[in-house]
Short mmCIF file of C-alpha atoms and ligand atoms in Angstrom, two decimals:
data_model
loop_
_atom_site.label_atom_id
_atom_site.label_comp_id
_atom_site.label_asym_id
_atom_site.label_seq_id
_atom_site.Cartn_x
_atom_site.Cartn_y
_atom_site.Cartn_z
CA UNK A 1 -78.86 -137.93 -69.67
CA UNK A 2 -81.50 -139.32 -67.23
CA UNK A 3 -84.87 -139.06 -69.22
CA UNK A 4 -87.26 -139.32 -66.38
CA UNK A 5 -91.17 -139.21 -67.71
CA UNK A 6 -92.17 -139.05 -64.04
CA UNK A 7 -93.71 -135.36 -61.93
CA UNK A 8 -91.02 -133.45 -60.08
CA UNK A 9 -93.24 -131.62 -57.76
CA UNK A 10 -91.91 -128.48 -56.26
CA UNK A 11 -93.09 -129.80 -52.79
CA UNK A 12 -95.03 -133.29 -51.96
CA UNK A 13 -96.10 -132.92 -48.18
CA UNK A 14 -97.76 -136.04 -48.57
CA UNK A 15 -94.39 -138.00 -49.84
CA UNK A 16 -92.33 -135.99 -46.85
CA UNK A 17 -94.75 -137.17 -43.31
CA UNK A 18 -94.95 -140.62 -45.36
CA UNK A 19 -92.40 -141.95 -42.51
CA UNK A 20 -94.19 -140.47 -40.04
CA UNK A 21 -97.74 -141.57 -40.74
CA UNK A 22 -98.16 -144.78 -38.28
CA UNK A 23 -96.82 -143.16 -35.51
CA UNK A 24 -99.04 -139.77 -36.11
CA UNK A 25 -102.15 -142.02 -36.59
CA UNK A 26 -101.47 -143.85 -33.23
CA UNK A 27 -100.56 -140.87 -31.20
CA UNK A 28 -103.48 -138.89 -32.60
CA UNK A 29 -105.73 -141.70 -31.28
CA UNK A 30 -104.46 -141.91 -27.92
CA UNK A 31 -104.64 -137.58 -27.71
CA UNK A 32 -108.39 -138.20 -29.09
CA UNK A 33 -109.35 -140.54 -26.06
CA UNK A 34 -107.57 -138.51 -23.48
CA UNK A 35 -110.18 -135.77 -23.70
CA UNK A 36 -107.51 -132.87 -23.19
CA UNK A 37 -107.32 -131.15 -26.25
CA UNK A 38 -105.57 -127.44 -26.02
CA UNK A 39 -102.45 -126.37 -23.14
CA UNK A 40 -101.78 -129.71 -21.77
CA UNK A 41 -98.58 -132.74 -21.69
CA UNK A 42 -98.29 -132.20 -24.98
CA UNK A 43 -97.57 -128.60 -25.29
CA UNK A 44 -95.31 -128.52 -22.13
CA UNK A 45 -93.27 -131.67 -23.60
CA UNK A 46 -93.08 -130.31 -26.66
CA UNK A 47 -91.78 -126.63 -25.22
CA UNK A 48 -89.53 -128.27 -23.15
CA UNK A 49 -87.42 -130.44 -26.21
CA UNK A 50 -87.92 -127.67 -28.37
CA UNK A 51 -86.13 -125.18 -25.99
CA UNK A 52 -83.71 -128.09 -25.55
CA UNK A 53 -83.16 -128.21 -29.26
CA UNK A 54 -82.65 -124.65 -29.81
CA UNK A 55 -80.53 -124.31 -26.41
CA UNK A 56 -82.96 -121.71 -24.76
CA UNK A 57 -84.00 -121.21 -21.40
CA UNK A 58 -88.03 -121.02 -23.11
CA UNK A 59 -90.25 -121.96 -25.72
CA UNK A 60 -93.62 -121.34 -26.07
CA UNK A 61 -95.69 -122.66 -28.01
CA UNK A 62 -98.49 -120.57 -30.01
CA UNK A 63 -101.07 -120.68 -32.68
CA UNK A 64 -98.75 -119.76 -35.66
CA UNK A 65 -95.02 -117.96 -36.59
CA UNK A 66 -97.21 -114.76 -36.92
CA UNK A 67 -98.33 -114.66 -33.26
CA UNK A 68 -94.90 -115.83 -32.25
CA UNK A 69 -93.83 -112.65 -33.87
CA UNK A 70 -96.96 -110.08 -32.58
CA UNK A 71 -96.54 -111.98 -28.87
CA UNK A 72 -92.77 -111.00 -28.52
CA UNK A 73 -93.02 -107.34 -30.07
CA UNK A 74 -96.47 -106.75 -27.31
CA UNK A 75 -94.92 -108.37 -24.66
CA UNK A 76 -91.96 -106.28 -24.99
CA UNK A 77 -93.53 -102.77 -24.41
CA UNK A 78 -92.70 -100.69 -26.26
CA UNK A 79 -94.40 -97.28 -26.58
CA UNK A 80 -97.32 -96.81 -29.65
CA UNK A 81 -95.52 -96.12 -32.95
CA UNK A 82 -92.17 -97.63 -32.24
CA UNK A 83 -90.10 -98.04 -35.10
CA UNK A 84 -88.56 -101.38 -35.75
CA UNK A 85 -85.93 -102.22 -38.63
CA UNK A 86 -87.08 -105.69 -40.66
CA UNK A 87 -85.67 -106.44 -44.14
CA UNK A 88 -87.15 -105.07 -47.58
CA UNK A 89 -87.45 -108.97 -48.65
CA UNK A 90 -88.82 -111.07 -46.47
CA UNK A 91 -92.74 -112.70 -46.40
CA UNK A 92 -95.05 -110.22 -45.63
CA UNK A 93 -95.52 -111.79 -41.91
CA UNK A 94 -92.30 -110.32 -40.73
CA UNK A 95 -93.65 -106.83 -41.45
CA UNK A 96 -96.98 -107.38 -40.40
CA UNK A 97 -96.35 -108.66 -36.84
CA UNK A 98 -94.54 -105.14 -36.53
CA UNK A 99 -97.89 -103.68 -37.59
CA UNK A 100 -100.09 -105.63 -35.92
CA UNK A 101 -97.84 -104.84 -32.34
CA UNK A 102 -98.79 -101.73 -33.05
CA UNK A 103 -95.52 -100.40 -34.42
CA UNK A 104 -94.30 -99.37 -37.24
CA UNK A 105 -92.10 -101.19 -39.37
CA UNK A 106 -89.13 -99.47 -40.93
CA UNK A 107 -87.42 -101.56 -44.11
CA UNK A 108 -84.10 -101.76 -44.97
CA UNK A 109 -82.23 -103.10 -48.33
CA UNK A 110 -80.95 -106.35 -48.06
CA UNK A 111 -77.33 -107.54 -49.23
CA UNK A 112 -77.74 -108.81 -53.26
CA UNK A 113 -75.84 -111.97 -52.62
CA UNK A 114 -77.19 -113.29 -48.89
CA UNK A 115 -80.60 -112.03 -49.65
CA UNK A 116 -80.35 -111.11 -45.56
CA UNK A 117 -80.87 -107.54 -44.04
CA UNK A 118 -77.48 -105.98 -45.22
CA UNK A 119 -75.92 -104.69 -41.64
CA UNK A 120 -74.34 -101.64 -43.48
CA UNK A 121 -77.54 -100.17 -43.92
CA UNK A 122 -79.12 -100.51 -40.73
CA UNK A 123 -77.50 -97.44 -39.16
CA UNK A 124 -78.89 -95.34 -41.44
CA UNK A 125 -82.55 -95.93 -40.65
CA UNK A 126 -81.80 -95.34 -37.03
CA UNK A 127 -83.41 -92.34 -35.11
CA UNK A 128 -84.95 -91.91 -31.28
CA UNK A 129 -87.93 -93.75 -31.85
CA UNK A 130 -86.06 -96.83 -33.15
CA UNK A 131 -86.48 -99.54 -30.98
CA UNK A 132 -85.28 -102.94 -32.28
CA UNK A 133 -84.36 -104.51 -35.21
CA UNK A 134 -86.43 -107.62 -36.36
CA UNK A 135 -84.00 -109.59 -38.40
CA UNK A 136 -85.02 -112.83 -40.88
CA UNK A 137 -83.01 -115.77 -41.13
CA UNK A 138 -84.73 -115.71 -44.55
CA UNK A 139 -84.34 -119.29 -46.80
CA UNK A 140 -82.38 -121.22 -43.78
CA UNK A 141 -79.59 -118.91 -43.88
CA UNK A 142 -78.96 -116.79 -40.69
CA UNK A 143 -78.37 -113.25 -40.55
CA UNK A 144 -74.92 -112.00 -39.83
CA UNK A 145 -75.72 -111.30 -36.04
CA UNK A 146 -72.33 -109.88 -34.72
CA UNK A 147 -72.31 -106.92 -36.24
CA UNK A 148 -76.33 -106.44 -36.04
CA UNK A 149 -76.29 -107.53 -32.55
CA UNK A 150 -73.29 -104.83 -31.62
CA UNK A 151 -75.13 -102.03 -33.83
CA UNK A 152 -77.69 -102.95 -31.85
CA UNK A 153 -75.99 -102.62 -28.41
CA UNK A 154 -74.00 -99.50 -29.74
CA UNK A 155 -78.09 -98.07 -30.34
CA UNK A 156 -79.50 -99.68 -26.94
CA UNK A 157 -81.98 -101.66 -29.34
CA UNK A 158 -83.41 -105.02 -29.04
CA UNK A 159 -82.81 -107.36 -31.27
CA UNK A 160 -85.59 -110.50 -32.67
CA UNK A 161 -85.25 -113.08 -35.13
CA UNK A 162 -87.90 -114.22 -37.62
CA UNK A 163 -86.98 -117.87 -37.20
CA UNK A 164 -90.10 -119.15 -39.75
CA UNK A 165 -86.93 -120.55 -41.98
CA UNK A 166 -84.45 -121.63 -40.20
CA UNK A 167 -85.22 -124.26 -37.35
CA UNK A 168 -81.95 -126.05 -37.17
CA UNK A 169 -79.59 -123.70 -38.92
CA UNK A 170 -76.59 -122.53 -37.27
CA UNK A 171 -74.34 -119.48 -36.76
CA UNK A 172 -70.97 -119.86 -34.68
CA UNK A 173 -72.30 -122.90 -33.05
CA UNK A 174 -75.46 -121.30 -31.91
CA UNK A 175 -79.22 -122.59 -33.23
CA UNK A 176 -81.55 -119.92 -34.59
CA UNK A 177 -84.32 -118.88 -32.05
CA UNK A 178 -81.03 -118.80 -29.78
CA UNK A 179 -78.86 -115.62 -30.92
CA UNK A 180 -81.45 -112.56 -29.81
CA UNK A 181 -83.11 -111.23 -27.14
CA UNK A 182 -85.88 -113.72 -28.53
CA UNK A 183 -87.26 -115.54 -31.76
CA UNK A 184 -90.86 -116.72 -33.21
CA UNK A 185 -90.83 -119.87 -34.99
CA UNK A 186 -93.61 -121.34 -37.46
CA UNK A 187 -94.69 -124.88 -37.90
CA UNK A 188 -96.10 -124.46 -40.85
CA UNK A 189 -96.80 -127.52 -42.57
CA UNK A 190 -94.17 -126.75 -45.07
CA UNK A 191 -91.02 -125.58 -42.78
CA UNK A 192 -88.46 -127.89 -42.19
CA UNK A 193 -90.48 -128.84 -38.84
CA UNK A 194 -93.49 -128.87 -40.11
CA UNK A 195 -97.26 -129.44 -37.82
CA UNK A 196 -100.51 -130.56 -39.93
CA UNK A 197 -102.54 -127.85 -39.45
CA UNK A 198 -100.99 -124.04 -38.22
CA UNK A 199 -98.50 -123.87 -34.99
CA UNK A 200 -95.93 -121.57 -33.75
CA UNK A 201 -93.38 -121.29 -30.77
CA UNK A 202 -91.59 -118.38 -29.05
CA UNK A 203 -87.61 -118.92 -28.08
CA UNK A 204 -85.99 -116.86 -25.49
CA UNK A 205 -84.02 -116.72 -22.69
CA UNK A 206 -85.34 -113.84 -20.74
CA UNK A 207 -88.08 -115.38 -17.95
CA UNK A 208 -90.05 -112.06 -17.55
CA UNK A 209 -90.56 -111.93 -21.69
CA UNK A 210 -91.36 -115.48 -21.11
CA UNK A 211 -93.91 -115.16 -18.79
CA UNK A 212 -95.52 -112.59 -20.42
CA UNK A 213 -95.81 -114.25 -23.55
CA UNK A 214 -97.31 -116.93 -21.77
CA UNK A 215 -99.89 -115.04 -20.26
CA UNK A 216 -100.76 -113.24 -23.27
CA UNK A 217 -101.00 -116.54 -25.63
CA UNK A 218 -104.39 -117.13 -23.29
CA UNK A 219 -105.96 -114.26 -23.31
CA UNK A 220 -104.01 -112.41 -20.89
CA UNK A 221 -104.56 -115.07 -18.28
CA UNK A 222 -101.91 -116.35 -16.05
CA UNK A 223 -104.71 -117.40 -13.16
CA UNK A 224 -107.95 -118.97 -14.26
CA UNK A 225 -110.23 -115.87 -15.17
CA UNK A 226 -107.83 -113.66 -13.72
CA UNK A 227 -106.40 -111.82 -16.68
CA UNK A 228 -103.67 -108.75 -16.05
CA UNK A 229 -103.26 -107.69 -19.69
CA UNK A 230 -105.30 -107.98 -23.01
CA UNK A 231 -104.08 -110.81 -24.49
CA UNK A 232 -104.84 -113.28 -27.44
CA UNK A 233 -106.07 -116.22 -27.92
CA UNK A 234 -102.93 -117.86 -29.96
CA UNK A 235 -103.01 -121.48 -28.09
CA UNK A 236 -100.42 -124.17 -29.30
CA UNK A 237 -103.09 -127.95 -29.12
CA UNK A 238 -102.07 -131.00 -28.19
CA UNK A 239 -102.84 -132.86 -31.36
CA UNK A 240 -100.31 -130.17 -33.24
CA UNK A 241 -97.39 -130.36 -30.45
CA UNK A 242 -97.72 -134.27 -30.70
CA UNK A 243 -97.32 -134.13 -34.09
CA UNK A 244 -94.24 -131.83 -33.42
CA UNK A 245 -92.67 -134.13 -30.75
CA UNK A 246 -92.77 -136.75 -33.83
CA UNK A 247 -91.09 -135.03 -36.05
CA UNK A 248 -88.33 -133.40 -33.78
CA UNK A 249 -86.25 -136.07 -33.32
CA UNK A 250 -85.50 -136.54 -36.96
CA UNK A 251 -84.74 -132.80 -37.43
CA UNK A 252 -80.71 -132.86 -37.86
CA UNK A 253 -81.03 -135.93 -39.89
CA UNK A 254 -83.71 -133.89 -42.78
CA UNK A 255 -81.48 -130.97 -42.38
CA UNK A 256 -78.45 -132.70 -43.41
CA UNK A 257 -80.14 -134.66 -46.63
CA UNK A 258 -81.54 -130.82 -47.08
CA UNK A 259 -77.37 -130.00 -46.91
CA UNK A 260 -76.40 -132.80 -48.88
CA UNK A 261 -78.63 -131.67 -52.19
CA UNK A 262 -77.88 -128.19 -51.77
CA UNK A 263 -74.11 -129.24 -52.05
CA UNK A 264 -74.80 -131.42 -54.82
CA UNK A 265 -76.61 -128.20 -56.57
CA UNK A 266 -74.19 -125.82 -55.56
CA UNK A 267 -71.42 -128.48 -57.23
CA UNK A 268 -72.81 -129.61 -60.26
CA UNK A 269 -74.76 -126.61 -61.53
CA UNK A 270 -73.03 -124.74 -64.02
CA UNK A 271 -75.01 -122.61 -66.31
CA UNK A 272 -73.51 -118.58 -66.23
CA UNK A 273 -77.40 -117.65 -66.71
CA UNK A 274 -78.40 -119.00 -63.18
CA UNK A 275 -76.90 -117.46 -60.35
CA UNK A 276 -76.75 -119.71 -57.60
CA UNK A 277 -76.78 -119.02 -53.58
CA UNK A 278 -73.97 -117.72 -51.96
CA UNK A 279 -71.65 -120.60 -50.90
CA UNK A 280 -69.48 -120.45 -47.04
CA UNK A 281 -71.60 -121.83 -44.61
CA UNK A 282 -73.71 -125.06 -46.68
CA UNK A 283 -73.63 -127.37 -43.43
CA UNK A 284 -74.48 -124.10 -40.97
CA UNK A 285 -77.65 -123.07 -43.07
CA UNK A 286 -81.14 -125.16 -42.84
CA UNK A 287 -81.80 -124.65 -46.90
CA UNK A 288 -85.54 -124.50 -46.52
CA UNK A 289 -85.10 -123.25 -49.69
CA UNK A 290 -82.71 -123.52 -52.48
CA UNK A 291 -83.35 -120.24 -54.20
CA UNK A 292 -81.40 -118.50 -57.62
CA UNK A 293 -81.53 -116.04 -59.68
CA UNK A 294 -81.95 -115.57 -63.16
CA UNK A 295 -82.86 -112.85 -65.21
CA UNK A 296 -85.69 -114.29 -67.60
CA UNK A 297 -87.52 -115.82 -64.52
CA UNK A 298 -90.17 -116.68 -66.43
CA UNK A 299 -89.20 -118.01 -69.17
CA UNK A 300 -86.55 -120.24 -67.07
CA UNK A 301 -89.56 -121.50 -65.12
CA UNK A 302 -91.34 -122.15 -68.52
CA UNK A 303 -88.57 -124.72 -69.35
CA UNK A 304 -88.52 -126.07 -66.09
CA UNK A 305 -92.07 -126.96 -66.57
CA UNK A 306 -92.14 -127.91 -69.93
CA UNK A 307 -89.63 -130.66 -68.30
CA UNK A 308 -91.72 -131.70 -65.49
CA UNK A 309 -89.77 -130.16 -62.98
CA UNK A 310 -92.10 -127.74 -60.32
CA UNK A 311 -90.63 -124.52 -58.92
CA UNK A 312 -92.07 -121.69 -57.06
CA UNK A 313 -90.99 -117.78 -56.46
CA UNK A 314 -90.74 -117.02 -52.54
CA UNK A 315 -91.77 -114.33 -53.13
CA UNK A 316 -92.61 -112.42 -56.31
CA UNK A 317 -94.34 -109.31 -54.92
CA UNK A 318 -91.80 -107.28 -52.66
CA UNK A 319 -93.58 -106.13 -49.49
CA UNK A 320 -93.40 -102.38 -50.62
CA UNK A 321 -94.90 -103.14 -53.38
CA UNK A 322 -98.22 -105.15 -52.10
CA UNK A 323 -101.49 -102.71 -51.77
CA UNK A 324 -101.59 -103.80 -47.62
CA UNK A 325 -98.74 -101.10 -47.62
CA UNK A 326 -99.67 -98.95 -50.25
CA UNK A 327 -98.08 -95.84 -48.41
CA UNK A 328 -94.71 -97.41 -49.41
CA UNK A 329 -95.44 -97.95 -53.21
CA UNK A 330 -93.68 -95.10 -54.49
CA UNK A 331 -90.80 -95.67 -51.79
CA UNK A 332 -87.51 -97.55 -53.90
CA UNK A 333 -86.19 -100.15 -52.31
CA UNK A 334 -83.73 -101.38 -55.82
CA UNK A 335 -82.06 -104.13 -54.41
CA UNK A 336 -85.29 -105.94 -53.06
CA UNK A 337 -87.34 -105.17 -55.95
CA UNK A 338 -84.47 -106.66 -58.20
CA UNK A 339 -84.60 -109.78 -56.27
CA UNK A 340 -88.10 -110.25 -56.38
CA UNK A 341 -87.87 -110.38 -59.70
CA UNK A 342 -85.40 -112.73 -60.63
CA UNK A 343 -85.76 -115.39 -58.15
CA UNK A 344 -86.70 -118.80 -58.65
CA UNK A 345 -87.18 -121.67 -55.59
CA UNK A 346 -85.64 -125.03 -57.09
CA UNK A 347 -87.21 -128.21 -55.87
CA UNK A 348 -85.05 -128.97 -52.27
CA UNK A 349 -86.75 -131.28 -49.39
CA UNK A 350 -86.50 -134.67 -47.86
CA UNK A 351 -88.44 -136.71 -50.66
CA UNK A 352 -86.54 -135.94 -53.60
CA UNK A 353 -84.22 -138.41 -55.24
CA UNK A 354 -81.06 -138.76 -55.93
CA UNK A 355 -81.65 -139.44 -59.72
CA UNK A 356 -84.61 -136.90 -59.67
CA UNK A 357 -81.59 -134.22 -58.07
CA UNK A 358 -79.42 -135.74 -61.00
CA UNK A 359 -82.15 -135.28 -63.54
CA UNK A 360 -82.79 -131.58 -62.11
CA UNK A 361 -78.97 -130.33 -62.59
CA UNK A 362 -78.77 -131.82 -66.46
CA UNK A 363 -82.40 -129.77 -67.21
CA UNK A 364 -80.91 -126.85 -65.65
CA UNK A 365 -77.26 -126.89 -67.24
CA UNK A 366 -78.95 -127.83 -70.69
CA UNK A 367 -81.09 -124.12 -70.36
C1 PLP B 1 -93.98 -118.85 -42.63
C2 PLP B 1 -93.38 -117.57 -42.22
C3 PLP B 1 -93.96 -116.75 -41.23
C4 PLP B 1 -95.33 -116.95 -40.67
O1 PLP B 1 -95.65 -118.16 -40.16
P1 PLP B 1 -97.18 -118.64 -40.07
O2 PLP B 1 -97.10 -119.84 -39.21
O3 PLP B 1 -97.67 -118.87 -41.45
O4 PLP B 1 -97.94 -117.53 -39.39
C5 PLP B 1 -93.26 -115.64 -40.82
N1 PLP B 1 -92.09 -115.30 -41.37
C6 PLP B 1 -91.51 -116.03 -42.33
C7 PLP B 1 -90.19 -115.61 -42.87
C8 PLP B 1 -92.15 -117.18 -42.81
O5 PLP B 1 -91.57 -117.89 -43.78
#
């Protein structure tokens, strides 16, 4: 076995822009000298390859994958107290855009083995006031969208996807952000496209949603001082979508070494006390995280650590359970709670080695 003495972070955002640092330093310099800070070349350029990337007709770029989310649900109008489905696991920013829209979110049990809203169960939670179903492509794996997207006709809903996870990932030969009636992306320094400092987009490829959400990223504004609507203030800057336009390019390429170590996990780990993530679709899914289950979660994470090797839990509170929502805390919800409490986020991204990958799978299969 590989005895390696050395750190295994869970994530080293410094190690993963390392390739990009010249070129950041030298475009941030030219963006500080232009004197155009917020809205400008930058954020159009970057809309426009994002869009490309995604195969939309829009993007549009915003402060953060929250306001992504609260811009689409607004501009969409739908009366006060709307219900809309979202997932019983996901990060508590899927649920709170709902809330924040003014809406109210309605959760539904996800399937054990995809960790993604179960479609079986969405019928169930439908009634008149049901409006649209918000689904997450939760980890880098999208949600099975056939059969929520012809529930969804069958129920005259909309239908959005939390895209915070999955930039890049695929479902029959469709991107993410492309495979609703629109999707909010996050830039989040630690998504697979990742800013350095908080950004968002909005994908669609309806031109009145777009418009709206364009108006209502500024305040409501689509003339100077002119403003139709109340808005926000959730601007995309320049210095962010420059960063963005970087980082792009290489996308596909991280995605695939992202593919290539989940295959070599999925592979070579064989240990019957860690369940491992469901298998089909490795080169369709974006693996921004690598995520299994085991039923001692913490003392499996003890044993990671007493071996050097970093993990995290994403998440370790279900949503229903968190005091924000504390109407829900007596609501059951078996099959989130159970996965909240046995997951465990490997080390997966861009930086890792392929002895420190090697060294990973013998620690694990040795547990
Ligand atoms: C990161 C994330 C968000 C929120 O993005 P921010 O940019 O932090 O506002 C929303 N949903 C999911 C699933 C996320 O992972």
């Amino acid at each position: 076995m590989n005895i390696n003495n050395s750190n295994i972070p869970f994530l080293d955002l410094k190690a993963i822009n390392q390739e990009y640092e010249d070129s950041i330093n030298e475009t941030l310099a030219r963006k500080v000298a232009s004197g155009w800070y917020i809205l400008g070349e930058e954020v159009k350029k970057f809309e426009q390859s994002f869009a490309n990337y995604c195969g939309t007709k829009h993007c549009i770029g915003v402060a953060n994958g929250l306001d992504a989310l609260i811009l689409l649900l607004k501009a969409s109008e739908f009366p006060v107290g709307s219900e809309i489905l979202v997932p019983s696991n996901t990060y508590i920013a899927s649920i709170l855009a709902i809330s924040l829209a003014g809406l109210k979110p309605v959760l539904v049990e996800p399937d054990l083995h995809t960790y993604l809203i179960d479609p079986k169960n969405i019928e169930e939670k439908i009634n008149a006031n049901t409006k649209g179903i918000l689904v997450v492509h939760l980890y880098g794996k999208c949600c099975e969208m056939e059969e929520i997207l012809r529930i969804a006709q069958k129920n005259n809903l909309k239908v959005f996807e939390d895209a915070a996870q999955s930039h890049g990932a695929i479902y029959k030969s469709k991107k993410a952000g492309n495979l609703s009636d629109g999707a909010g992306f996050s830039f989040y320094p630690t998504k697979n496209l990742g800013a350095m400092g908080d950004a968002g987009a909005v994908t669609t490829n309806n031109d009145e949603l777009a418009n709206k959400i364009r108006a209502l990223r500024n305040y409501g504004s689509g003339e100077k001082y002119i403003f139709d609507e109340q808005g926000l203030n959730s601007r995309l800057d320049e210095m962010q979508a420059a960063i963005l336009s970087i980082k792009l390019p290489n996308l596909d390429k991280e995605n695939e070494a992202r593919q290539k170590l989940a295959r070599k996990y999925l592979e070579n780990i064989k240990n019957s006390k860690v369940i491992l993530p469901s298998t089909e679709m490795v080169e369709m899914d974006a693996w921004h995280l690598f995520v299994v289950r085991v039923e001692d979660r913490q003392k499996f994470r003890e044993y990671l650590t007493s071996y050097k090797i970093g993990t995290d839990v994403h998440y370790p509170v279900p949503p229903h359970k968190q005091k924000a929502y504390h109407e829900w805390n007596n609501h059951s919800f078996p099959i989130s709670e159970k996965i909240h409490n046995e997951i465990v986020s490997l080390p997966l991204n861009i930086a890792l080695s392929e002895v420190q990958i090697n060294y990973i799978i013998d620690i694990i299969n040795l547990y």
